[in-house]
Structures are given as C-alpha cells and as structure tokens.
C-alpha cells in the first residue's frame, strides 16, 4: 500500500488534472481459489514488460504485516486482485509466473516483506517513490506523482483501513485497483527523468539494495518506546511497563491483533504509576475496567506482580543504553572535537543534497554519518588525506553505503573530517 502525501480528503491537490475515479476496464473480481489464482498466473505470463504490484495490509488492526490483498497489473494481461488468505498454500503458480519479472512498486520496502512471506519475490525492482526522491521531486506520494507526471487526479482514501475485513467493500476494491492502474506509466516517466539527470545507475543500486536487504531484526528493549514512559521516574515503574508490554505483545501476537487494540500505552503507564495490588484496584484504573481488558485482568495483574517481585539488581536502568553514538545534542559536552566533525560533515552533505537535488537522507544514512563522526576514525585524526579518504570509504562501505553514495560522499567528507591545525 503506497504512502501518499495527499490532503486528508484523499485528492492529490486542487488542480485541473483529470480525475481517475475507476479503473478503465472496471474493478476486477477478487480471486480467492487455487484455480482462479492459477488462471491469473497463466494470463500474467502472457503479458509483456514489468509487473505493477501493490499489497494492502491491516496495519493498526493486526499484529502481523501480512498481505490481505494483492494487486497485480501487466501490459497485455490486465489487472488482478488476489485474496491471499484462503490460497496461501496455492500461490506456487503465481510465484512461477511473476518472480522472474521486474516488479514496479511505490514504497517497495513496505510491501516486499509481506509478499516474501507468501513466496513472492521479484528478480528486479523499480520503486517509483524512491525513484521520485532521487529525481528531486518535491512530493513523492503516489497521488502527487501521478498528478505531476501523468496529469491525472488519483483519488485515495482507504489506505489505513482494516484490510483483513471480509468481504471487502466495493469502494475499497476500486481504490485497490487504482493503485496499480497507472503504476507502469508512472515508472516510465520516472525512469525518463532519472536518465536525463544521469541518475539511472544510482537508482538501480538503490532498488537492488531494497530488493536484497532483509528486514531489520527487532530492536532490543522495544518496550522503552511505550508512549508516555518519559513521565516515569523510578526503575520499579519501568519494570512494570516492561512486564505489561511483554504480556501484551504475547497476547497480540497469538491473536494477530495490533497491540494497542489489546491495551493502549496510556493504560500501561497508568498502571505503572498507580501500582495496583488487586484485580479490583486494577479495574478501577482507566481502560482496565473495559470489557475487552477485563478478560485479561489476571494476566495484567500477574505482570505487575512479577515486576514488583524483582530484586533491585534486575530492574531496568532508568536510561536506555545507547547502541552507538549518544544523541547529537550531548556531543558538545562529551566530545567537542567529534561535535565539530559532525557539524562539518552535515554541512558537506547538505551541499551535496542541494547540488544533486536528492534528499540528504537518501545520499547517505544520517545514522552512518553520526557513527563515522563519533568513533569511526579515531586513529586517523592526524593522518594524511589519502589515508583519511580510504578510512572514510572503508567505514561507509562496511556500513552498507552503495558505491554511488561513496563516490559522491567520500571526497566531501574527507575534506570535512580532516583535522584542523592546532
């Protein structure tokens, strides 16, 4: 499901672009049997060129990131809507037909993991959203790009819906089909702009990076991202948050329900503050007395009791240990030299961003720049320029920077990070 930057009413903008209200060939039926999927695969195999792909999930409603609807379109074959839930074990013919093709997606990193779970993986990739960033477009939402490049107003509006709903409403299916209706034409326009700007190879490296990169492993101590946790001041309270968060996560995973729908963060923080000791006291707190939460009262109180019983030595620290550099606002006090390096490096990357009309975060990961400036080159503070350039290049390469990024960034960062005379 593409992420757009259109206004809340779902329109791309107040322009004279021609509205696209429905697919030209109508909304296709939803395919939900093995025979229907096999027939669609055979039809897609007869098409030509790349394959437009989109998937709808149920973010905010379900725990998993699985795809609840798959949209496919190919020249000469048409558009197909597939419900993968009843045919999860019957998608082999589809994979055989499409996995060797180039896929065109908008914000591909959102949909590829869920599609990979179904055995659907592209041999090549073109991401129109990322291509738009590299081409210097001001707005890269699907609706905005369709309007800018194709002169069509693409109505949106159901991206945040619960796509696990069955049956899917007709207007949702119309929306889903429209997501791939113009994706192939959009790809051609973006590719042409990238070619004119000399960025085709840069884009190809980025697309391949997205295609081949595995989803990141879950971060440690995810419970520390509980909204409102900053209001707690005692380690014992943090232990309660940790236990309640872990209990909620297990329940959410087992039921495939979004954690916030099991128990909101505000209730977790409220319980950590109030420290209830009985079910009655727990249910007197906001949310915990509701019908959906009462069924788990024993689990919630058990989590609080476990936190209360922990010895002091097992309580979580009040501050989260850093995995890498500290926040930049603390650098000046802890390491003024590193802070100065970071300021110069950021300025250099900002100049590159303006020169090539590429967002600075797409030129090079800001986190990688921070790590480089904090402790990536301590032994080269007084080295010569060639040694420094080699060290910068090696550090960026080990951090996953693509060749085009290093080609642009290394010369500028070498100048920025060269030690100033005493």
PDB file of C-alpha atoms in Angstrom, residues 17 35 49 104 166 346 355 360 375:
ATOM      1  CA  UNK A  17      -5.873  17.255 -13.515  1.00  0.00           C
ATOM      2  CA  UNK A  35      -7.977 -22.470  -9.767  1.00  0.00           C
ATOM      3  CA  UNK A  49       7.046  -5.799 -19.720  1.00  0.00           C
ATOM      4  CA  UNK A 104       7.155  -1.887 -10.028  1.00  0.00           C
ATOM      5  CA  UNK A 166     -14.243  -9.810   4.740  1.00  0.00           C
ATOM      6  CA  UNK A 346      26.402  17.665   7.970  1.00  0.00           C
ATOM      7  CA  UNK A 355      23.845  20.128  -5.860  1.00  0.00           C
ATOM      8  CA  UNK A 360      20.225  14.263   2.295  1.00  0.00           C
ATOM      9  CA  UNK A 375      34.128   6.914  16.704  1.00  0.00           C
TER      10      UNK A 375
END
